[in-house]
Structures are given as C-alpha cells and as structure tokens.
C-alpha cells in the first residue's frame, strides 16, 4: 500500500499543467466502441480509473492500442461479447457507460449493477428509465442489468433529477436509436458537452448539450474519428484551492476558465486573487482566507467533486463557514481526519459547520475516497510538520502524477510504500 509523506508549510508557487478530464474520458472511451472504425483519442489522463476501463473494453473484445501515455486507438469492430465482468464494475462504476454504448450499437448489453460506493448510495434508476423509454426491455437478474431491444426508438425523456451519468448513458443509446429523442432536465456539465461533441464527431446528431434540453436525432451507424479530451475542471480546481490553502501563487495551465467560474467566484469571495487568461488561471493568496458558505449543486453550481477541497481551505479561514452537500449523502468522511489535524468541523446530516483555525498540525490520516484524499493532501501541504496520507490508491484513480505536479510547485511530498521509507523520509528532513 502506498502513502504520501508530506512536510507542510511551503506555499505552492509556480506553474502546473492540467490533463484531460477523467470523467469525460471514461464516457468517451466507452462511446468509442460504438463504431466499427478506428477512433483515436488524445489528451487522456494517465490515471488508474482510465486504465481499468480500457481493460474492461479490451476484455469484451475491442482492440485497444496505447499509442503513448495520453493517446489510445480503439477499434470496436472486434467486439465479441456484450457482457461486462463484475470485476470491472466493482473497481470502477463508470463501466456502466458500456450499457448505453452496447445497447445503442448492438441493441443488447449485460452489465453488473454497481453497488453503493464510499460517497453514498448511488442508484441508477434514471439510466434504466431512459433505456426503457427508448423501448429496451431492462431486467435485473443475478446482480446484473440485462437490456435488450428489437429496435430502439427515440422518445421524450424527463429526468427526475439532474444526473450526469444518466444523461450520458441515455445520450449514447439514443444516438443510434430510430428517430428523435429529447432529454429534459439534462445535466449541463462540461463533460456531458464533451461526450456529445465526441459522438457528433463520429457522425451522431446531438444538439443542446450544455443546456438542460438535449435533442438527439438517431443515426444508423457511427464512423471513426480522432478527438482530444477537454481539460479536467476538477483537477484544475484542486490546484486552485491548494494554492489558496497554502497561501501560494500558482498559474494553472491548459484549462477552460469558463468551466472554473464557480470555483473562481468562491476564491474571490474568500479573499484570493484570480486572474483569467485564455487557457490558464492564476490563483494567489497573500493574507488569511475569509469565510463563506457553499452549497454543492449540478453545473454550473459549485461541484460536489470540489467540496472536500474548498472545505479544507475554509477550515483555515477567519470565521465560520457552512458547507452543504446536496448531491451525495456521505461525502464528509474526511471531516474526522481533518479534525485530527486540528481543524474544527462539525457535521450534521448533509451540512458541515466549519470554524476556521489559524493552522493545522501534521498527522497520520487516511484517504476515504478520491476527492477527499486530494483534500487531505492539501491539508498536509498547509500543515505544520509531517502528514502521512494512507490509502492513496483512491487519489491515483483520478490525479495523474499528483506528487510530481505538487513537487513542481515546491511541495515537499514523497510517495512511499513502507513504514521503513516513512522513517527514512522523516530522518532526512529533520
Ligand atoms: C458523476 C461524476 C462524479 C460527480 C457526479 C456529480 C463521473 C464518472 N462521475 O457521477 O465524479 O461527483 O457526477 O457531479 O462522471 N441519481 C439517482 N438516480 C440515477 C442517477 C443519479 O438517484 O439514476 C442521483 C445520485 O445518487 C446523486 C445525483 O443523482 O445524488 C447525481 O448523480 P449523478 O450526476 O448521476 O452522478 P454520477 O454520474 O454517478
């Protein structure tokens, strides 16, 4: 098991380059199997979630050719099975995008039902409701979802709640249905737009992605394409708040500043300077952060995937902040870990009341999930003394070379894999 050992206290200063969006890439890689022609995808993040998904795709028979660290060529013409193994769903929920992709292409798919996860129970009823509306028969048998249809037919679908996954899954199946589909109350996240752009580059006819009404005119076949994944707004946001929490000055490059506006607004509210360029933002903090309240919401609201990172910054702010998590039920698991570092956080239901403290002290903490793990690293960077973050396997699911990029900003952080290495690190820096 690997860990991060961090000696905190250095403000992060310098430049960091953001990679492609993990959440867009997961959907785009599955959509790539919907054509029998080769698809070249570039700006892929090299993170474990992507590598597991690529394995899932190759296990059903698609040809996956890694061109370099960030580029892959996929050919769906060799697919021999429409059944996805439980092993993959267990490791990565987003394998369920293969339901929409395979159902659209072959009118048949079998994917194990994902269970809950570390951030709460995560039903997929809206995905299934959408497939049924397109005329598919959907059953759950022996823990798996079996979806099949003679023909998929476009329909008018109203989502009961804004769901990124349901919007994308239904959009993929509807891209190859007969006739027109309208998805109302659709998610507007940049990665929904990226998946629609990708499908359109394969010959699909999707309009309105980025608004809450998406119109899809089904096509018979999709063709090959080459496509570059949109920059990752959550990776970018994580470095923005890392700069704030460490009172640093960081230029975050290869981003779309428009996608970061909810984060930018909060940073300005708490007293940071944020400068926007064409494809970069610069965040600097020179004084103690101020307090604010935050409620997570679907895009363009403040993202739930940034809730732990902003909470760490607010835990160092002057005054009391209230953070309300409105998307997932169990996303404050890191609060107890942060308390061990000296933060003052009280969680009641879906709300955290944070009384800012002047500083954290390093401690041994454990990453409960991907984003909370990244937030604890930020806390370690801001803390006085040594912090050890266990279970960084969660962080590696979604951040490419996290320690390398942080080191490039002046952080003292090492990835280690034994107690002996931790001791060695501690001795070196005394
Ligand atoms: C995606 C992101 C995740 C992010 C989340 C919210 C990926 C791979 N993951 O997750 O990082 O935190 O969006 O921005 O892109 N819901 C239902 N029924 C459904 C579907 C969703 O009740 O059929 C609920 C969920 O439990 C949750 C809310 O709707 O409370 C939003 O979930 P959703 O947008 O679907 O999240 P994911 O697509 O799973």
XYZ file of C-alpha atoms and ligand atoms in Angstrom:
469
model
C 0.000 0.000 0.000
C 1.444 3.354 -0.979
C 1.308 6.506 1.108
C 2.200 10.132 0.753
C 4.553 11.684 3.266
C 4.309 15.439 3.277
C 6.232 18.097 5.093
C 3.876 21.028 5.075
C 4.349 24.728 5.358
C 5.593 25.737 1.907
C 3.308 27.978 -0.121
C 2.753 26.405 -3.549
C 4.378 28.602 -6.181
C 4.861 28.098 -9.902
C 3.049 26.594 -12.874
C 1.104 23.384 -13.294
C -0.293 21.761 -16.431
C -3.776 20.222 -16.273
C -4.594 16.973 -18.093
C -7.719 15.704 -19.829
C -10.916 15.255 -17.820
C -11.171 11.797 -16.273
C -14.965 11.891 -16.186
C -15.227 12.882 -19.847
C -12.631 10.283 -20.843
C -14.486 7.442 -19.105
C -17.598 8.082 -21.186
C -15.733 8.853 -24.407
C -13.699 5.639 -24.260
C -16.886 3.576 -23.973
C -18.613 5.580 -26.726
C -15.593 4.850 -28.938
C -16.636 1.191 -29.239
C -19.911 2.238 -30.907
C -18.299 2.317 -34.347
C -16.500 -0.450 -36.235
C -13.919 2.050 -37.456
C -10.789 3.114 -35.565
C -11.054 6.009 -33.118
C -8.032 7.950 -31.905
C -8.400 9.621 -28.506
C -5.836 12.000 -27.162
C -5.293 14.107 -24.005
C -6.315 11.074 -21.925
C -5.279 11.355 -18.276
C -2.949 8.546 -17.198
C -4.874 7.556 -14.062
C -5.919 4.156 -12.782
C -9.663 4.583 -13.485
C -8.916 5.074 -17.176
C -6.565 2.111 -17.292
C -9.153 -0.180 -15.666
C -11.824 0.950 -18.116
C -9.506 0.320 -21.077
C -9.036 -3.204 -19.748
C -12.822 -3.684 -19.483
C -13.166 -2.581 -23.090
C -10.457 -4.921 -24.304
C -11.907 -7.855 -22.333
C -15.160 -7.614 -24.330
C -13.011 -7.864 -27.462
C -12.396 -4.285 -28.629
C -8.881 -3.589 -29.864
C -7.114 -1.128 -27.583
C -3.790 0.184 -28.770
C -1.880 2.501 -26.466
C -0.007 4.948 -28.691
C 1.591 6.877 -25.832
C 0.833 7.838 -22.237
C -2.043 10.113 -23.287
C -3.199 8.637 -26.586
C -5.091 5.487 -27.406
C -6.569 3.959 -30.556
C -9.724 1.889 -30.113
C -11.419 -0.336 -32.637
C -14.842 -1.702 -31.731
C -15.139 -3.957 -34.795
C -13.539 -6.880 -32.931
C -16.026 -6.917 -30.017
C -17.127 -10.492 -29.298
C -19.183 -10.098 -26.119
C -21.835 -7.700 -24.848
C -21.337 -8.825 -21.272
C -19.138 -6.859 -18.868
C -17.440 -8.595 -15.944
C -18.325 -7.705 -12.328
C -14.612 -7.259 -11.576
C -14.631 -4.011 -13.580
C -17.851 -2.553 -12.176
C -16.533 -3.227 -8.695
C -13.379 -1.260 -9.452
C -14.975 1.457 -11.475
C -18.654 2.338 -11.550
C -18.409 4.196 -14.830
C -18.057 0.856 -16.644
C -21.853 1.165 -16.655
C -21.468 3.507 -19.627
C -20.985 0.298 -21.605
C -24.735 -0.261 -21.106
C -25.673 2.755 -23.212
C -22.866 2.205 -25.722
C -23.507 -1.514 -26.334
C -27.287 -1.143 -26.225
C -27.077 1.615 -28.836
C -24.762 -0.354 -31.106
C -25.865 -3.991 -30.655
C -29.331 -3.410 -29.069
C -28.164 -5.675 -26.275
C -25.977 -5.283 -23.188
C -25.306 -7.022 -19.908
C -23.566 -5.103 -17.159
C -23.463 -5.909 -13.417
C -25.443 -3.496 -11.265
C -22.994 -1.235 -9.424
C -23.387 -1.182 -5.645
C -23.104 1.845 -3.385
C -19.735 3.490 -3.000
C -17.718 5.455 -0.494
C -19.642 8.656 -1.031
C -23.077 7.092 -0.630
C -25.787 5.009 -2.223
C -25.809 5.741 -5.925
C -28.924 4.434 -7.667
C -29.053 4.235 -11.465
C -32.834 4.150 -11.830
C -32.788 7.164 -14.177
C -30.407 5.415 -16.589
C -32.737 2.402 -16.699
C -35.849 4.564 -17.027
C -34.229 6.188 -20.069
C -33.352 2.874 -21.729
C -36.905 1.636 -21.146
C -38.300 4.824 -22.671
C -36.246 4.051 -25.786
C -38.038 0.695 -26.000
C -35.485 -1.566 -24.334
C -36.520 -4.389 -22.052
C -34.469 -3.963 -18.898
C -34.266 -6.671 -16.231
C -32.080 -7.170 -13.205
C -31.069 -10.813 -12.909
C -28.431 -12.317 -10.634
C -26.977 -8.898 -9.874
C -26.688 -7.810 -13.497
C -28.651 -5.453 -15.712
C -29.819 -7.074 -18.927
C -31.005 -4.606 -21.520
C -32.192 -5.585 -24.971
C -34.415 -4.284 -27.742
C -35.550 -5.313 -31.212
C -35.250 -1.666 -32.110
C -34.514 1.395 -30.043
C -36.953 4.217 -30.776
C -36.495 7.864 -29.865
C -38.682 9.254 -27.088
C -39.240 12.245 -24.823
C -37.478 11.576 -21.512
C -37.771 13.745 -18.409
C -35.096 13.006 -15.801
C -36.375 13.137 -12.200
C -33.084 14.592 -11.042
C -30.093 16.087 -12.784
C -27.758 13.155 -13.373
C -24.508 13.293 -15.316
C -24.366 9.512 -15.702
C -27.988 9.087 -16.808
C -27.733 11.969 -19.281
C -24.617 10.481 -20.895
C -25.810 6.865 -20.873
C -29.174 7.744 -22.450
C -27.496 10.075 -24.954
C -25.221 7.256 -26.142
C -28.058 4.757 -26.630
C -30.308 7.383 -28.267
C -27.537 8.358 -30.713
C -28.225 5.072 -32.517
C -31.996 4.817 -31.925
C -34.583 5.337 -34.672
C -35.988 8.878 -34.688
C -35.741 11.735 -32.233
C -35.049 11.725 -28.514
C -35.394 14.699 -26.198
C -33.758 14.529 -22.757
C -35.253 17.131 -20.418
C -33.648 18.198 -17.134
C -30.340 17.007 -18.586
C -27.027 17.548 -16.802
C -25.054 20.513 -18.188
C -21.539 19.551 -17.040
C -18.673 20.265 -19.464
C -18.036 16.532 -19.743
C -21.612 15.971 -20.979
C -20.840 18.510 -23.701
C -17.538 16.802 -24.454
C -19.209 13.400 -24.900
C -21.841 14.962 -27.205
C -19.094 16.656 -29.250
C -17.244 13.364 -29.483
C -20.355 11.454 -30.623
C -21.086 14.200 -33.167
C -17.538 13.847 -34.494
C -18.430 10.167 -35.079
C -21.491 11.205 -37.099
C -24.157 11.436 -34.368
C -26.680 14.263 -34.416
C -26.889 15.729 -30.899
C -27.918 19.304 -30.189
C -28.329 21.276 -26.980
C -25.647 19.602 -24.833
C -24.662 22.156 -22.207
C -28.310 23.198 -21.752
C -30.967 21.255 -19.867
C -32.673 20.050 -23.049
C -30.686 17.733 -25.305
C -32.129 16.754 -28.704
C -30.809 13.683 -30.432
C -31.670 12.538 -33.947
C -30.684 8.874 -34.136
C -28.356 7.666 -36.894
C -27.842 4.133 -38.264
C -24.102 3.989 -37.913
C -21.227 5.949 -36.445
C -17.804 6.356 -38.020
C -14.189 6.670 -36.907
C -12.767 9.938 -35.614
C -9.894 11.485 -33.726
C -10.651 13.541 -30.666
C -8.909 15.377 -27.846
C -10.460 15.268 -24.346
C -11.487 18.530 -22.636
C -9.274 19.760 -19.728
C -10.190 18.468 -16.277
C -12.011 21.181 -14.318
C -11.768 19.214 -11.065
C -8.030 18.641 -11.335
C -7.689 22.368 -12.080
C -9.966 23.302 -9.168
C -7.925 21.122 -6.819
C -4.742 23.082 -7.619
C -6.671 26.367 -7.321
C -7.693 25.528 -3.758
C -4.256 24.075 -2.972
C -2.799 27.471 -3.913
C -5.353 29.199 -1.663
C -4.895 26.912 1.359
C -1.085 27.216 1.264
C -1.163 30.987 0.610
C 0.615 30.355 -2.637
C 0.701 31.744 -6.157
C 0.017 29.207 -8.913
C -0.545 29.516 -12.657
C -2.815 26.652 -13.705
C -2.362 25.990 -17.418
C -4.366 24.172 -20.080
C -7.801 24.928 -18.633
C -11.046 26.440 -19.879
C -11.539 29.321 -17.392
C -15.304 29.396 -18.056
C -15.595 25.875 -16.558
C -13.905 27.086 -13.365
C -16.179 30.051 -12.668
C -17.946 28.563 -9.627
C -14.543 27.943 -8.027
C -13.145 31.311 -9.106
C -16.125 33.118 -7.568
C -15.658 31.367 -4.221
C -11.911 32.004 -4.193
C -12.503 35.702 -4.805
C -15.136 35.746 -2.080
C -12.639 34.374 0.447
C -10.007 36.928 -0.488
C -7.831 35.309 -3.165
C -6.791 36.991 -6.399
C -7.789 35.058 -9.511
C -6.516 36.208 -12.872
C -8.013 34.638 -16.005
C -6.114 34.129 -19.252
C -7.264 32.431 -22.485
C -6.345 28.954 -21.324
C -4.962 29.461 -17.820
C -5.884 30.896 -14.434
C -3.584 32.271 -11.770
C -4.581 31.983 -8.134
C -2.734 33.814 -5.402
C -3.424 34.351 -1.720
C -1.432 36.784 0.334
C -3.460 37.043 3.516
C -5.540 34.784 5.767
C -8.588 33.447 3.897
C -12.062 34.705 4.722
C -15.152 32.610 5.478
C -18.083 31.833 3.202
C -20.953 29.409 2.750
C -21.070 26.815 -0.038
C -23.751 24.504 -1.356
C -22.866 21.866 -3.928
C -25.102 21.812 -6.994
C -25.108 20.429 -10.531
C -23.107 22.518 -13.053
C -22.847 25.493 -13.243
C -23.198 25.374 -9.450
C -20.318 24.572 -7.135
C -19.225 20.959 -7.903
C -19.602 18.230 -5.298
C -16.232 16.930 -6.505
C -14.660 20.139 -5.124
C -16.479 20.104 -1.775
C -13.684 18.491 0.295
C -11.011 20.767 -1.213
C -12.893 24.011 -0.500
C -13.720 22.740 2.987
C -10.013 22.343 3.749
C -9.415 25.948 2.693
C -12.384 27.141 4.784
C -11.109 25.192 7.791
C -8.164 27.638 7.754
C -10.286 30.744 7.182
C -11.117 33.505 9.590
C -14.660 32.797 10.838
C -17.372 30.190 10.485
C -18.407 28.658 7.172
C -21.307 26.352 6.364
C -20.853 23.754 3.632
C -23.960 21.957 2.390
C -23.605 18.807 0.307
C -26.727 18.413 -1.806
C -25.613 15.707 -4.275
C -24.199 12.771 -2.296
C -25.185 11.603 1.171
C -21.856 10.520 2.588
C -19.288 12.989 1.442
C -17.928 14.314 4.740
C -15.987 11.204 5.723
C -12.765 13.192 5.679
C -14.013 15.542 8.442
C -12.775 13.285 11.246
C -9.367 13.009 9.593
C -9.172 16.782 9.241
C -10.119 17.146 12.899
C -7.064 15.025 13.735
C -5.015 17.744 12.044
C -6.536 20.412 14.276
C -9.488 21.542 12.154
C -12.778 22.363 13.813
C -15.511 20.718 11.721
C -18.924 19.589 12.925
C -21.009 17.513 10.544
C -24.773 17.354 10.897
C -26.506 15.399 8.160
C -25.546 16.941 4.858
C -24.045 20.062 6.425
C -20.611 20.806 7.806
C -20.116 23.720 10.137
C -16.521 24.788 9.938
C -14.906 27.108 12.469
C -11.696 28.245 10.859
C -8.438 27.691 12.764
C -5.135 29.508 12.253
C -3.224 26.394 11.242
C -3.199 22.589 11.037
C -0.604 20.280 12.522
C 0.580 17.253 10.554
C -0.909 13.876 11.462
C -1.395 10.407 10.027
C -4.664 10.367 8.085
C -6.386 8.095 5.642
C -7.942 8.999 2.269
C -11.589 7.895 2.363
C -12.212 8.486 -1.364
C -10.695 10.207 -4.396
C -11.518 13.894 -3.827
C -11.373 13.731 -0.034
C -7.946 12.139 -0.433
C -6.760 15.065 -2.541
C -8.199 17.453 0.054
C -6.237 15.759 2.853
C -3.053 16.170 0.807
C -3.843 19.895 0.525
C -4.339 19.970 4.298
C -0.959 18.257 4.727
C 0.710 20.821 2.469
C -0.719 23.631 4.585
C 0.028 21.964 7.929
C 2.993 22.454 10.167
C 5.132 19.288 10.360
C 4.716 15.867 8.809
C 1.492 14.423 7.447
C 1.163 10.865 6.233
C -1.780 10.135 3.955
C -2.690 6.440 3.760
C -4.792 4.748 1.059
C -3.577 6.989 -1.754
C -4.788 4.371 -4.195
C -8.013 6.433 -4.196
C -6.132 9.570 -5.216
C -4.340 7.712 -8.001
C -7.734 6.892 -9.535
C -8.130 10.464 -10.673
C -4.944 12.550 -10.378
C -2.081 11.971 -12.776
C 1.315 12.306 -11.100
C -0.165 14.249 -8.182
C 3.066 14.200 -6.192
C 5.175 15.166 -9.237
C 2.981 18.144 -10.102
C 2.937 19.301 -6.462
C 6.718 18.959 -6.207
C 6.948 21.155 -9.300
C 5.177 23.804 -7.211
C 7.665 23.496 -4.372
C 5.815 20.988 -2.201
C 7.776 18.526 -0.092
C 5.890 15.327 -0.803
C 7.059 11.771 -1.445
C 5.247 8.609 -2.435
C 6.401 5.757 -0.216
C 5.328 2.162 0.217
C 6.589 1.042 3.625
C 6.988 2.171 7.222
C 10.742 1.985 6.672
C 10.544 4.512 3.869
C 8.400 6.809 6.029
C 11.045 6.696 8.776
C 13.784 7.347 6.237
C 11.916 10.377 4.912
C 11.401 11.741 8.419
C 15.111 11.331 9.235
C 16.173 13.029 6.013
C 14.245 16.161 6.711
C 14.961 16.612 10.400
C -20.703 11.984 -11.921
C -19.220 12.051 -11.726
C -18.883 12.298 -10.261
C -19.609 13.545 -9.762
C -21.104 13.461 -10.064
C -21.845 14.745 -9.721
C -18.419 10.568 -13.442
C -17.782 9.269 -13.780
N -18.642 10.792 -12.144
O -21.175 10.874 -11.150
O -17.482 12.478 -10.146
O -19.441 13.639 -8.355
O -21.304 13.202 -11.464
O -21.309 15.810 -10.419
O -18.673 11.393 -14.287
N -29.065 9.657 -9.055
C -30.197 8.898 -8.866
N -30.577 8.046 -9.861
C -29.868 7.902 -11.013
C -28.711 8.675 -11.196
C -28.342 9.559 -10.197
O -30.857 8.991 -7.828
O -30.275 7.098 -11.864
C -28.650 10.639 -8.021
C -27.313 10.271 -7.375
O -27.459 9.361 -6.309
C -26.828 11.637 -6.929
C -27.350 12.577 -8.025
O -28.405 11.874 -8.648
O -27.433 12.000 -5.721
C -26.331 12.985 -9.066
O -25.662 11.835 -9.543
P -25.010 11.763 -10.978
O -24.958 13.122 -11.597
O -25.655 10.676 -11.749
O -23.524 11.313 -10.647
P -22.623 10.286 -11.440
O -22.899 10.380 -12.893
O -22.696 8.964 -10.767
